[in-house]
Coordinates of C-alpha atoms in Angstrom, one line a residue:
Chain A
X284 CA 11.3 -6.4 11.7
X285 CA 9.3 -7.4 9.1
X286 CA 10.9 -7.6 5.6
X287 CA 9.1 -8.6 2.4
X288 CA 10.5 -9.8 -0.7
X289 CA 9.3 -9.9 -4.4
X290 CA 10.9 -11.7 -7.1
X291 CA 11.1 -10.7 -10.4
X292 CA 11.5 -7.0 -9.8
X293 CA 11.2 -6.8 -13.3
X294 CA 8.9 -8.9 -16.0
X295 CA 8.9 -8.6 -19.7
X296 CA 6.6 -11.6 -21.0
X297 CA 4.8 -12.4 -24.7
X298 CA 1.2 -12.4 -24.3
X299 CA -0.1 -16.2 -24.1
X300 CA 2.8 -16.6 -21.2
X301 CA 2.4 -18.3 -18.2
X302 CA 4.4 -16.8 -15.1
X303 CA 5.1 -16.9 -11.6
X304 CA 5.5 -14.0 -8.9
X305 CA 7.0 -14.9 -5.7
X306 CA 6.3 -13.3 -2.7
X307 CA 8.9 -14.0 0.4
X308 CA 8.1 -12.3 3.9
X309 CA 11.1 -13.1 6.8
X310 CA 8.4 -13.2 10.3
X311 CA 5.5 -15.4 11.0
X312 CA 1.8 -14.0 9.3
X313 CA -1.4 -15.1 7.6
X314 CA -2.4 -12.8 6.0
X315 CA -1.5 -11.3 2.8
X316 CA -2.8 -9.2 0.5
X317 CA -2.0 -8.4 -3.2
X318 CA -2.2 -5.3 -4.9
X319 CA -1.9 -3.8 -8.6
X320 CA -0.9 -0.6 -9.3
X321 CA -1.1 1.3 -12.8
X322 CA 1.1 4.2 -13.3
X323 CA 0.7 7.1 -11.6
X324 CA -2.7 5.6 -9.8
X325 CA -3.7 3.8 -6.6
X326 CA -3.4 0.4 -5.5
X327 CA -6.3 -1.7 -6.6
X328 CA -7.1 -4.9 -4.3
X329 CA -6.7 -7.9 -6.1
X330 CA -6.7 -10.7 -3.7
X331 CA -6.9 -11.3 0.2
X332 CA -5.4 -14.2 1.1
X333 CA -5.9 -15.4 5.0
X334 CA -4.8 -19.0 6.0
X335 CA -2.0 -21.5 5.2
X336 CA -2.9 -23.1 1.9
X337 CA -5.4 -20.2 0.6
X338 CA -5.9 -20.1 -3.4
X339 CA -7.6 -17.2 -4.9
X340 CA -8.3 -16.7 -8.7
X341 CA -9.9 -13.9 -10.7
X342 CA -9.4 -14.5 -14.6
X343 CA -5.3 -14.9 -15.5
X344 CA -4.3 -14.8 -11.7
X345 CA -4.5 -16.4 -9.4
X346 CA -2.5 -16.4 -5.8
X347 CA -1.8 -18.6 -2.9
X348 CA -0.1 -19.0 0.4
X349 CA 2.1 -21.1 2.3
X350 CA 2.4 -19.5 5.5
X351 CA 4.9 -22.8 6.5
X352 CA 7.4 -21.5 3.8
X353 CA 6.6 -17.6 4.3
X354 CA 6.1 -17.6 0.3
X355 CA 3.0 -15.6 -1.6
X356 CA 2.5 -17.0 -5.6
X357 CA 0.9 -14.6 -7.7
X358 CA 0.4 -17.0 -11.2
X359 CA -0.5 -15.0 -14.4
X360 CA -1.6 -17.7 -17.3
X361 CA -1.5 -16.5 -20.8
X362 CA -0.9 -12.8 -20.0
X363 CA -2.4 -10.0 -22.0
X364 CA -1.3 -6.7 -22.3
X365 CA -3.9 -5.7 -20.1
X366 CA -2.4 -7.1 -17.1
X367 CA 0.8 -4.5 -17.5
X368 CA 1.4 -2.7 -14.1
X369 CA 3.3 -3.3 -11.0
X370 CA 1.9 -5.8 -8.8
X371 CA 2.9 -5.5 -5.1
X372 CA 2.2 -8.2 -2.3
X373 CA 1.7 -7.0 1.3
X374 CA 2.1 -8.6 4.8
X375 CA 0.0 -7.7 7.8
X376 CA 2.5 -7.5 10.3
X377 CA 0.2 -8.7 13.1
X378 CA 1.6 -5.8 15.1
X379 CA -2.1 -5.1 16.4
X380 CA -2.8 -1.9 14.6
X381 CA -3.0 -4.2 11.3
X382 CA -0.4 -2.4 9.6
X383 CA 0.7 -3.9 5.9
X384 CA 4.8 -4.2 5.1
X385 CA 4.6 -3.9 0.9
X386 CA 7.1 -6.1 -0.8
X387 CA 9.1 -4.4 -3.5
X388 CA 7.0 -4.6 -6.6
X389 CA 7.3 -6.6 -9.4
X390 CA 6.8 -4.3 -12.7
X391 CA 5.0 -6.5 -15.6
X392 CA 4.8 -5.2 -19.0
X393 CA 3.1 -8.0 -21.2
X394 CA 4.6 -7.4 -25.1
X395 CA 1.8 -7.8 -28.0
Chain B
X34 CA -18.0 0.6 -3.8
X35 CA -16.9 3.2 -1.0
X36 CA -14.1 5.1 -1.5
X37 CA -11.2 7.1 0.1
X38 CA -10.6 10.7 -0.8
X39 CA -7.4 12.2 -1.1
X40 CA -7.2 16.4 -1.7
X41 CA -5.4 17.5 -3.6
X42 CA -4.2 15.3 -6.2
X43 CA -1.1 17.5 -6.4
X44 CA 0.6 19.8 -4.9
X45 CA 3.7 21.7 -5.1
X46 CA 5.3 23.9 -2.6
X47 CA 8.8 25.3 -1.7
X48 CA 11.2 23.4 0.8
X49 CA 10.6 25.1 4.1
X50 CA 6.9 25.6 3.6
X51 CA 4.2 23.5 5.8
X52 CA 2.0 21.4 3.8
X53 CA -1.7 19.7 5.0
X54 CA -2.4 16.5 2.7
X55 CA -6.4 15.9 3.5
X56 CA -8.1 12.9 3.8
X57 CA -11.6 11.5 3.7
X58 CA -11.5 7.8 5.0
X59 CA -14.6 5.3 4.7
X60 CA -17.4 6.5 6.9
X61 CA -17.8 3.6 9.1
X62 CA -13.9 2.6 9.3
X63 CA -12.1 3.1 12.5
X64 CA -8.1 2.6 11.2
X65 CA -6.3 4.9 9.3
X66 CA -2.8 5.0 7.4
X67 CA -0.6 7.0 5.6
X68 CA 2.2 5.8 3.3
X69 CA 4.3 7.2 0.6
X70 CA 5.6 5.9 -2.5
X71 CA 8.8 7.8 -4.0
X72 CA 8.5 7.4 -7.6
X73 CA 9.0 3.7 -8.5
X74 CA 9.7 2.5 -5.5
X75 CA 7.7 0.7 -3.1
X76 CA 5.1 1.9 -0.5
X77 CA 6.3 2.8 2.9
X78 CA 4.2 3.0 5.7
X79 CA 4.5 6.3 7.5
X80 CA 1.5 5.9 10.8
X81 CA -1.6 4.3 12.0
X82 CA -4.3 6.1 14.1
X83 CA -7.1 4.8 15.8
X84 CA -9.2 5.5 18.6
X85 CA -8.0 9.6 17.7
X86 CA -4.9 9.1 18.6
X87 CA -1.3 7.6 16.6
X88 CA -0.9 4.0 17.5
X89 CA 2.1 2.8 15.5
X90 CA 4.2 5.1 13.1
X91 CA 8.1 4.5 11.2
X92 CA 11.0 5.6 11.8
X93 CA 9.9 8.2 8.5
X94 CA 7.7 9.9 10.3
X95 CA 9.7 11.9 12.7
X96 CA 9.0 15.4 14.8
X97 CA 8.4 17.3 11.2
X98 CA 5.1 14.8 10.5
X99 CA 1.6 14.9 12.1
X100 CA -1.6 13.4 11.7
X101 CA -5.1 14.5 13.3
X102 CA -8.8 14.1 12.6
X103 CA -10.1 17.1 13.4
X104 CA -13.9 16.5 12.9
X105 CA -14.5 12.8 13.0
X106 CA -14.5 12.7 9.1
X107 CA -11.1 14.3 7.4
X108 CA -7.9 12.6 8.6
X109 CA -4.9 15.2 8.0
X110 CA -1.2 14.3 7.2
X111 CA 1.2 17.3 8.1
X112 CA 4.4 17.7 7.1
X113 CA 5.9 20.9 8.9
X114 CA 8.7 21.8 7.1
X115 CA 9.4 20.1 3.8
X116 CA 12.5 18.9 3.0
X117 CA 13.6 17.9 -1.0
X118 CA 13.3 14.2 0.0
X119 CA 9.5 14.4 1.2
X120 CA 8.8 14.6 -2.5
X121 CA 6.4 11.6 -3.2
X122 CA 2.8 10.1 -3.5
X123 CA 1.2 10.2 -0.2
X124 CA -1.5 7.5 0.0
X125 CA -4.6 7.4 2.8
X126 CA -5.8 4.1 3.5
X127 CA -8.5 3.2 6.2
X128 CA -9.4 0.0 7.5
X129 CA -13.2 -1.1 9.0
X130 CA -12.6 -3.1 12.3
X131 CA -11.0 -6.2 11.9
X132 CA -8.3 -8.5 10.9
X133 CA -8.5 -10.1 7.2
X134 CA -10.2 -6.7 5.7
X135 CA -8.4 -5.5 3.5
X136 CA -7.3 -1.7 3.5
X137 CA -8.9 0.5 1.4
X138 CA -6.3 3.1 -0.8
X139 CA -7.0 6.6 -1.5
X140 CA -6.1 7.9 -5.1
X141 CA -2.9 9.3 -3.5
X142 CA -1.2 13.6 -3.4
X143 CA 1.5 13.8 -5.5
X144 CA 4.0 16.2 -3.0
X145 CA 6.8 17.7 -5.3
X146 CA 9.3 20.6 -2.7
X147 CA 11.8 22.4 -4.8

């Protein structure tokens, strides 16, 4: 069974930090998908990630994949307090009905 | 951009009671999900349906759950009769056709049971 992993469950960072989001998943997949999610709301799509080596970026963040090592990155560089939320990272199971396992959630709250 | 539609945001009801949580996917998508979040934790996936019939589901979503699409457009979520721990936020999703699309999240229904 599929079992995905994030690590820091919790952030607390400065704004003008850089830091790292792992994402570990325990069976074989190329695709994975992060989310954010602001309190109380839905999960926003931030990045699609499809293939060994894939590198997304949009602004702060950016993401990869290493589908060798089963490890997701999300990198946040010199966070603003905009960016506080929980991001989660999600694993296409490949069990044909493309069905996402969420990881735990990692809940960021950038300080001014 | 196209969006999912969750009715209704919220709703309340008494442990026991039946509840319908309704569901407008993306018109031209042919997956659809549920999954719940109990507060601060993570999101579970509860089923999949496609082709008008359930083609994966957890171990969460035993006899007291059920899913239709009654009309081609609204995808239902039944919960028979509520229990305390079915208090959550019930998120549709739908999916167009293919691997590497990414699902698309309804605003979620907040279910409180006393």
């Amino acid at each position: 069974e599929l079992k995905v992993e994030q690590n820091p469950l919790f952030l607390s960072m400065q704004e003008g930090k850089n830091y790292t989001i792992y994402c570990n998943y325990s069976t074989t997949s190329d695709r994975l998908y992060w989310y954010r999610q602001d309190p109380g709301k839905s999960l926003e799509s931030l990045f699609v990630l499809l293939s060994n080596g894939a590198v997304k970026q949009e602004g702060r963040l950016m993401a990869s994949l290493d589908t060798k090592a089963r490890l997701s990155t999300l990198h946040i560089t010199a966070a603003v307090h905009d960016l506080s939320a929980t991001y989660f990272c999600a694993v296409d199971s490949l069990s044909g009905t493309y069905k996402y396992i969420f990881g735990t959630g990692t809940r960021l709250k950038v300080l001014a | 951009e196209p969006e999912v539609t969750q009715t209704p945001s919220h709703q309340v009801t008494q442990m026991g009671q039946e509840v319908i949580l309704r569901c407008v996917p993306i018109s031209n998508h042919l997956y659809f999900y549920w999954y719940r979040q109990i507060l601060g934790q993570k999101v579970e996936f509860l089923v999949s349906f496609y082709n008008n019939e359930i083609s994966e589901k957890s171990e969460i979503f035993d006899d007291q759950f059920s899913v239709e699409r009654p009309d081609g457009s609204n995808f239902t979520l039944k919960i028979r009769s509520t229990k305390l721990e079915d208090s959550a936020m019930y998120f549709c999703a739908s999916l167009r056709d293919r691997a590497g699309e990414k699902l698309f999240f309804g605003s979620g229904t907040q279910l409180s049971v006393l």
